[in-house]
Tab-separated table of C-alpha atoms and ligand atoms in Angstrom:
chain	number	residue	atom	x	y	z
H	1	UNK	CA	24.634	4.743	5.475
H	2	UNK	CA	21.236	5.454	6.892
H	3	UNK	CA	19.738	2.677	8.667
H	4	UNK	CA	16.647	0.989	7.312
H	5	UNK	CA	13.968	2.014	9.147
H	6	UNK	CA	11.560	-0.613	9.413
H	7	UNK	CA	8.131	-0.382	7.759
H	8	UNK	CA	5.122	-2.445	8.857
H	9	UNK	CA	2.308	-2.174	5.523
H	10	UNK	CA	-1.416	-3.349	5.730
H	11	UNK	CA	-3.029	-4.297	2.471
H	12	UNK	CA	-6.516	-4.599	3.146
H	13	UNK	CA	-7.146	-6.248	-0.148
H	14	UNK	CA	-10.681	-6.517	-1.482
H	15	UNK	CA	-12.241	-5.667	1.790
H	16	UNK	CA	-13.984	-3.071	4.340
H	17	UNK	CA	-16.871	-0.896	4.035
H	18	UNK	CA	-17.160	2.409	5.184
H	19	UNK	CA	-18.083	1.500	8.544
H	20	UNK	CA	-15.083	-1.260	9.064
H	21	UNK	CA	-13.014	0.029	7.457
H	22	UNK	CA	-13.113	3.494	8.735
H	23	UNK	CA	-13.422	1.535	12.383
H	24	UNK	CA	-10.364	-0.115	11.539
H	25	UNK	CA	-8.527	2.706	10.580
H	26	UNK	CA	-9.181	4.686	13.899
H	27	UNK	CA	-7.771	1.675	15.999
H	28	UNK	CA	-4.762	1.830	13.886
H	29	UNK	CA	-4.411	5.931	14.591
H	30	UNK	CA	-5.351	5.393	18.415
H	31	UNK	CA	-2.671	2.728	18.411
H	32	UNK	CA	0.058	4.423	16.498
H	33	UNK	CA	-0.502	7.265	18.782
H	34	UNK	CA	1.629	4.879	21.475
H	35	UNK	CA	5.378	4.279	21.312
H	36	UNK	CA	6.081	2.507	18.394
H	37	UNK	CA	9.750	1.768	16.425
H	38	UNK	CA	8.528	1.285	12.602
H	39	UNK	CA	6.851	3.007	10.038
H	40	UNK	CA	3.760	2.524	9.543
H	41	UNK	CA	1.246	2.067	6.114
H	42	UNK	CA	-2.089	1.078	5.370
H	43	UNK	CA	-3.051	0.325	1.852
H	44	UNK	CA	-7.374	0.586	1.974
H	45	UNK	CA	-9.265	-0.524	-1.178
H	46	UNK	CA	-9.705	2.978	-2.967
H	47	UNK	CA	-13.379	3.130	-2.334
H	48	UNK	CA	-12.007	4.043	1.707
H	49	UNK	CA	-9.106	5.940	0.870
H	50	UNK	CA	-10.662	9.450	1.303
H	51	UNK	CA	-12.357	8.399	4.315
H	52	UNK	CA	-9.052	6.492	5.923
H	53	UNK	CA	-6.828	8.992	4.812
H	54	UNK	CA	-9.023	11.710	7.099
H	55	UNK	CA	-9.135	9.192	9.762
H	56	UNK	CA	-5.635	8.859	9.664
H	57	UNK	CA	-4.535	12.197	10.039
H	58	UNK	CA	-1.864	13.369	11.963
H	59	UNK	CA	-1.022	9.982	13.336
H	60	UNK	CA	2.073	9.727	11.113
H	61	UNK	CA	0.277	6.478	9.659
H	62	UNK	CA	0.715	6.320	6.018
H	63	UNK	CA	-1.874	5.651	3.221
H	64	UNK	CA	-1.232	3.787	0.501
H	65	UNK	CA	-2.768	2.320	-2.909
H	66	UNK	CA	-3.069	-1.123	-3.676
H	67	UNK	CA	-2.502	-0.629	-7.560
H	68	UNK	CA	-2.451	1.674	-9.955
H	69	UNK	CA	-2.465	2.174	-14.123
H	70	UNK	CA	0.449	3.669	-15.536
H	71	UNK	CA	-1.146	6.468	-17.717
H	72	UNK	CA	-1.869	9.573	-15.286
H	73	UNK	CA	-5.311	10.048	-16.961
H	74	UNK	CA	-7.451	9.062	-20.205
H	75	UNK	CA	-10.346	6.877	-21.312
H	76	UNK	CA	-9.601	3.848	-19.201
H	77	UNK	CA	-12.361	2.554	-17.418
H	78	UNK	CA	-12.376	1.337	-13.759
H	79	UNK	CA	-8.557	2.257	-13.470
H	80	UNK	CA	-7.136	4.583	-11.078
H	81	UNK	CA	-3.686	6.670	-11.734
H	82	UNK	CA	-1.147	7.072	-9.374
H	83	UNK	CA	-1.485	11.202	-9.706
H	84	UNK	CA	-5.150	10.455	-8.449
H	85	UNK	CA	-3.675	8.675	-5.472
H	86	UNK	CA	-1.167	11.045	-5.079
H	87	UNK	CA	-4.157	13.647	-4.787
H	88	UNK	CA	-6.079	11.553	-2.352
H	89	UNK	CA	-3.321	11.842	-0.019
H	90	UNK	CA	-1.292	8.516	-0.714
H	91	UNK	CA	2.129	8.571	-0.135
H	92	UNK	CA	2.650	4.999	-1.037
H	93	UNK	CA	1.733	2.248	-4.079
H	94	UNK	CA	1.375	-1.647	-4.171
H	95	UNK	CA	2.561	-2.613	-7.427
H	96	UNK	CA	2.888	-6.207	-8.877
H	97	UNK	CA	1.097	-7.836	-5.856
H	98	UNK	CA	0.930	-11.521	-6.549
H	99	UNK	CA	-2.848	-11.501	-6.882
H	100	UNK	CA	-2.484	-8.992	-10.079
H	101	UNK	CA	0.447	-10.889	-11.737
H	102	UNK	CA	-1.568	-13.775	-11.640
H	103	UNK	CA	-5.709	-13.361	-11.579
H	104	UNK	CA	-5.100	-10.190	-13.631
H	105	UNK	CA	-1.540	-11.587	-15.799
H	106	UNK	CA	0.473	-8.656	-14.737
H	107	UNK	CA	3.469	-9.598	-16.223
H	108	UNK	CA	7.188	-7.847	-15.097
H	109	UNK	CA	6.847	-5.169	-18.162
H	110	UNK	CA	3.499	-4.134	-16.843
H	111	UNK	CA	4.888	-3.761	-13.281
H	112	UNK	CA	7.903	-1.538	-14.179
H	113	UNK	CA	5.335	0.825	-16.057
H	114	UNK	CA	3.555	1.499	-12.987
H	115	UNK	CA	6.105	2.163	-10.756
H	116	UNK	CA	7.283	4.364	-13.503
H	117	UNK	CA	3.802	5.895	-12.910
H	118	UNK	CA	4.050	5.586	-9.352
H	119	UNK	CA	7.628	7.264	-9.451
H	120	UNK	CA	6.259	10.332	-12.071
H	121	UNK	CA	3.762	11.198	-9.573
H	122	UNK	CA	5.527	11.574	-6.065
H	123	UNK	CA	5.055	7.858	-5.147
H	124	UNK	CA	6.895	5.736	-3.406
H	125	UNK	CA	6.637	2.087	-5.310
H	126	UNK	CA	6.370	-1.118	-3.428
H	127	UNK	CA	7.187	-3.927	-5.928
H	128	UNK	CA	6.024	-7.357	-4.501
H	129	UNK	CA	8.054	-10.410	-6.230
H	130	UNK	CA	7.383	-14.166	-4.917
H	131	UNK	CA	7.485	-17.186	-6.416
H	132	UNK	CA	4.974	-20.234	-6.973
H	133	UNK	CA	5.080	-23.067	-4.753
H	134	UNK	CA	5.999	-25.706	-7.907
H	135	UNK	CA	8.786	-22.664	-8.306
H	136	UNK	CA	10.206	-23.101	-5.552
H	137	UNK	CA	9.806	-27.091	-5.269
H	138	UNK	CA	12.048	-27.162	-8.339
H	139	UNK	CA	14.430	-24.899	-6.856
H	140	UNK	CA	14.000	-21.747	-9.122
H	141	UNK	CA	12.803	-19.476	-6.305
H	142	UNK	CA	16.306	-17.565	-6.107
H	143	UNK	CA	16.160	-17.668	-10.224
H	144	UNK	CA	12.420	-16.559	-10.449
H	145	UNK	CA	12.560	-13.538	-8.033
H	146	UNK	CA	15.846	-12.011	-9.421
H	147	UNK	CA	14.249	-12.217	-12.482
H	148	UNK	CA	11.272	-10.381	-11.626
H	149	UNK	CA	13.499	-7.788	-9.619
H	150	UNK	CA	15.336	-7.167	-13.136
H	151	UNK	CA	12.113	-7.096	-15.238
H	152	UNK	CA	9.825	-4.845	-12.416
H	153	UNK	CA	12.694	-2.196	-11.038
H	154	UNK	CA	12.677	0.938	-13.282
H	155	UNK	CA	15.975	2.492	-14.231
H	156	UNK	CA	16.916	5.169	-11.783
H	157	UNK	CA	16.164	3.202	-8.824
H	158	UNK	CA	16.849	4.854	-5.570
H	159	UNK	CA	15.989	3.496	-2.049
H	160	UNK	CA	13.985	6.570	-1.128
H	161	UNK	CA	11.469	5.929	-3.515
H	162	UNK	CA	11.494	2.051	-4.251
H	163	UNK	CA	10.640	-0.780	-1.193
H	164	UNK	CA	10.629	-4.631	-2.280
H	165	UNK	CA	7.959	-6.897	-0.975
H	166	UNK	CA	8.962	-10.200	-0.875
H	167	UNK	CA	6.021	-12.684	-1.483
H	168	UNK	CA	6.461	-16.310	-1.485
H	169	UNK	CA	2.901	-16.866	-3.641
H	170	UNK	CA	2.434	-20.022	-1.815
H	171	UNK	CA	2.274	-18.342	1.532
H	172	UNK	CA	-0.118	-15.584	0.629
H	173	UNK	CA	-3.301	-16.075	3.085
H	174	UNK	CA	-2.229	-19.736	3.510
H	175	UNK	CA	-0.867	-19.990	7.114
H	176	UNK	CA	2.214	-21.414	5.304
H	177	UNK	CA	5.462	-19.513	6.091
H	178	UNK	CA	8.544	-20.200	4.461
H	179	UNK	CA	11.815	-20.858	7.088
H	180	UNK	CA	13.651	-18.018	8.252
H	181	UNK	CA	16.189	-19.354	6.470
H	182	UNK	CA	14.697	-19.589	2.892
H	183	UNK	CA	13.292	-15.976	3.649
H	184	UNK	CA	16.820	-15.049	4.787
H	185	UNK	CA	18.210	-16.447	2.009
H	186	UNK	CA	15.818	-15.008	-0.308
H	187	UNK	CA	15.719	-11.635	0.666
H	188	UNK	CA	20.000	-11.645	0.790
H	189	UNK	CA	19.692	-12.520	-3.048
H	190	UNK	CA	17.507	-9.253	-3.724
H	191	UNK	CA	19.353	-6.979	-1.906
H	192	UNK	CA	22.484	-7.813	-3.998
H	193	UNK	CA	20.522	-6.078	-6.974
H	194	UNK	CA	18.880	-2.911	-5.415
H	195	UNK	CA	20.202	0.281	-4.477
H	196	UNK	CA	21.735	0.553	-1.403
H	197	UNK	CA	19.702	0.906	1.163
H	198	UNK	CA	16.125	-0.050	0.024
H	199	UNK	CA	13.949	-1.689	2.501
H	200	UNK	CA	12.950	-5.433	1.815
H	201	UNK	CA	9.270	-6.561	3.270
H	202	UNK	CA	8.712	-9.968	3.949
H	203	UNK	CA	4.943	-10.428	3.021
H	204	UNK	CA	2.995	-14.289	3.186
H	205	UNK	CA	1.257	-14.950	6.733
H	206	UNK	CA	2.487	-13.024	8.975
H	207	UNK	CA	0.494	-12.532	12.286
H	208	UNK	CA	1.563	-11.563	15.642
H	209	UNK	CA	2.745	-15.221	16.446
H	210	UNK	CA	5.640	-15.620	14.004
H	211	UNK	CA	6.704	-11.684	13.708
H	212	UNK	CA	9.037	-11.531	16.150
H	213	UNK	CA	10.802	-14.616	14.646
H	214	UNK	CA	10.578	-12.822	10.996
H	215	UNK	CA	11.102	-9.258	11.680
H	216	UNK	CA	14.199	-10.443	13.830
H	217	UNK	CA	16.144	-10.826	10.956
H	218	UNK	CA	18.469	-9.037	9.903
H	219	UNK	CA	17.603	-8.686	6.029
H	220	UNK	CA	14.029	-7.822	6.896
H	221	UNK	CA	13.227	-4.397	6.623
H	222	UNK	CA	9.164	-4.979	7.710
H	223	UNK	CA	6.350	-6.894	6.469
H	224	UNK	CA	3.110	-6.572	3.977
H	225	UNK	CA	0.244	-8.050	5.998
H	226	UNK	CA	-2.567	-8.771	4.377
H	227	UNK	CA	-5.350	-10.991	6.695
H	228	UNK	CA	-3.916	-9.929	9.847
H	229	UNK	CA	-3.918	-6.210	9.269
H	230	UNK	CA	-7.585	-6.536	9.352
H	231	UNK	CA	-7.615	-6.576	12.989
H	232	UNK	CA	-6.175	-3.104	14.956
H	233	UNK	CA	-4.946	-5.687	17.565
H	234	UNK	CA	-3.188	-7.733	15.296
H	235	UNK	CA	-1.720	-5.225	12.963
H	236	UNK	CA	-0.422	-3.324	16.254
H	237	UNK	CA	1.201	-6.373	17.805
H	238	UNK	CA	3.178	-7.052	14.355
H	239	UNK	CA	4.238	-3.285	14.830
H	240	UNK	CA	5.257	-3.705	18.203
H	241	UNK	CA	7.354	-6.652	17.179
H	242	UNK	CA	9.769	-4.792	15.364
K	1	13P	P1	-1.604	-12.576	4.145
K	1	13P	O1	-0.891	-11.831	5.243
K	1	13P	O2	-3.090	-12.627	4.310
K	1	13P	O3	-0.968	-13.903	3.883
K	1	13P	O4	-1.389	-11.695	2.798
K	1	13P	C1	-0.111	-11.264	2.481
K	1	13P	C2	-0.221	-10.318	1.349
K	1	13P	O5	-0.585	-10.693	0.248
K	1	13P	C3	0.105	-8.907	1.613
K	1	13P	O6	0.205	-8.181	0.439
């Protein structure tokens, strides 16, 4: 089998103008332009994705969304399909991010329908799953993230177009990271129910201190960086840690 090519994903979030954002998006193309030995994605807010995406070109940096709605068009207001992201030159979708499932109640059925949506369009889906920190102090992290993996993951799965990012809640933006051994442990139990193959992010502060540690291991396939990919400097030395 194929080896798993690692992947190193920026979600911006809710930040950047025009003139950050396309700043920061020209130190990741002069950067990438170096030896590197992962993939890599960054995932603007839409408002930059034109503008990135142009930026971006011919770097072999990818552009991704960080949501989408699962209908490919119609009268629903303030949402963006996956087809339009498709067209804006995405190659890649954020689905189920912690912040949705909870400040927006994504739940698991609402997940799978957009990477069905992601899927119909040409997308390749990144399904974050993570547990709460009460989760996991009662020891129902394993239980909680399988069960999102079964709810989320369409039928017809297939490791080219589906990539798991796994989320610990508690460690989004917190400075908190679980032990290489919970991740380890973690991201073991997902990989027993996806294709063969698909690449498994570890997302939850990660910064260019603790990457090496986490993208040593051997179940990690790359990370989702959120705060840290907000700095070219940063986001490079995660990359380089691979
Ligand atoms: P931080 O890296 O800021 O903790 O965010 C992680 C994340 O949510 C990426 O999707």
């Amino acid at each position: 089998m194929a080896e798993r090519k690692r992947l190193v994903a920026g979600n911006w979030k809710m930040n950047g103008g025009r003139a950050d954002g396309l700043a920061l998006a020209r130190g990741v193309a002069e950067r990438a332009r170096g030896p590197h030995r992962c993939d890599l994605l960054v995932c603007p807010p839409f408002t930059l994705l034109g503008a990135v995406g142009e930026a971006l070109a011919g770097s072999g940096v990818g552009l991704g969304g960080q949501d989408c709605h699962p209908a490919a068009s119609g009268a629903f207001t303030g949402c963006i399909s996956a087809e339009m992201l498709r067209d804006t030159g995405c190659s890649h979708v954020i689905v189920g991010h912690s912040e949705r499932r909870h400040t927006c109640s994504e739940t698991d059925a609402d997940v799978r329908a957009k990477a069905e949506a992601a899927w119909r369009a040409g997308l390749i889906a990144i399904i974050c799953v993570g547990e709460t920190h009460a989760e996991r102090e009662a020891g129902l992290a394993c239980e909680v993230v399988s069960a999102q993996i079964a709810g989320s993951i369409p039928d017809g799965a297939d490791a080219e177009r589906l990539i798991v990012a796994y989320e610990p809640v508690w460690a989004i933006g917190t400075g908190l990271t679980p032990t290489t051994a919970d991740i380890a442990e973690i991201h073991a139990a997902i990989r027993a129910l996806i294709p063969a193959g698909t690449r498994i992010l570890y997302g939850g502060s990660v910064n260019p201190k603790n990457a090496a540690e986490i993208l040593g291991l051997e179940e990690v396939d790359g990370a989702l960086v959120g705060g840290a990919s907000l700095k070219a400097d940063d986001f490079w030395a995660i990359a380089q840690a691979c």
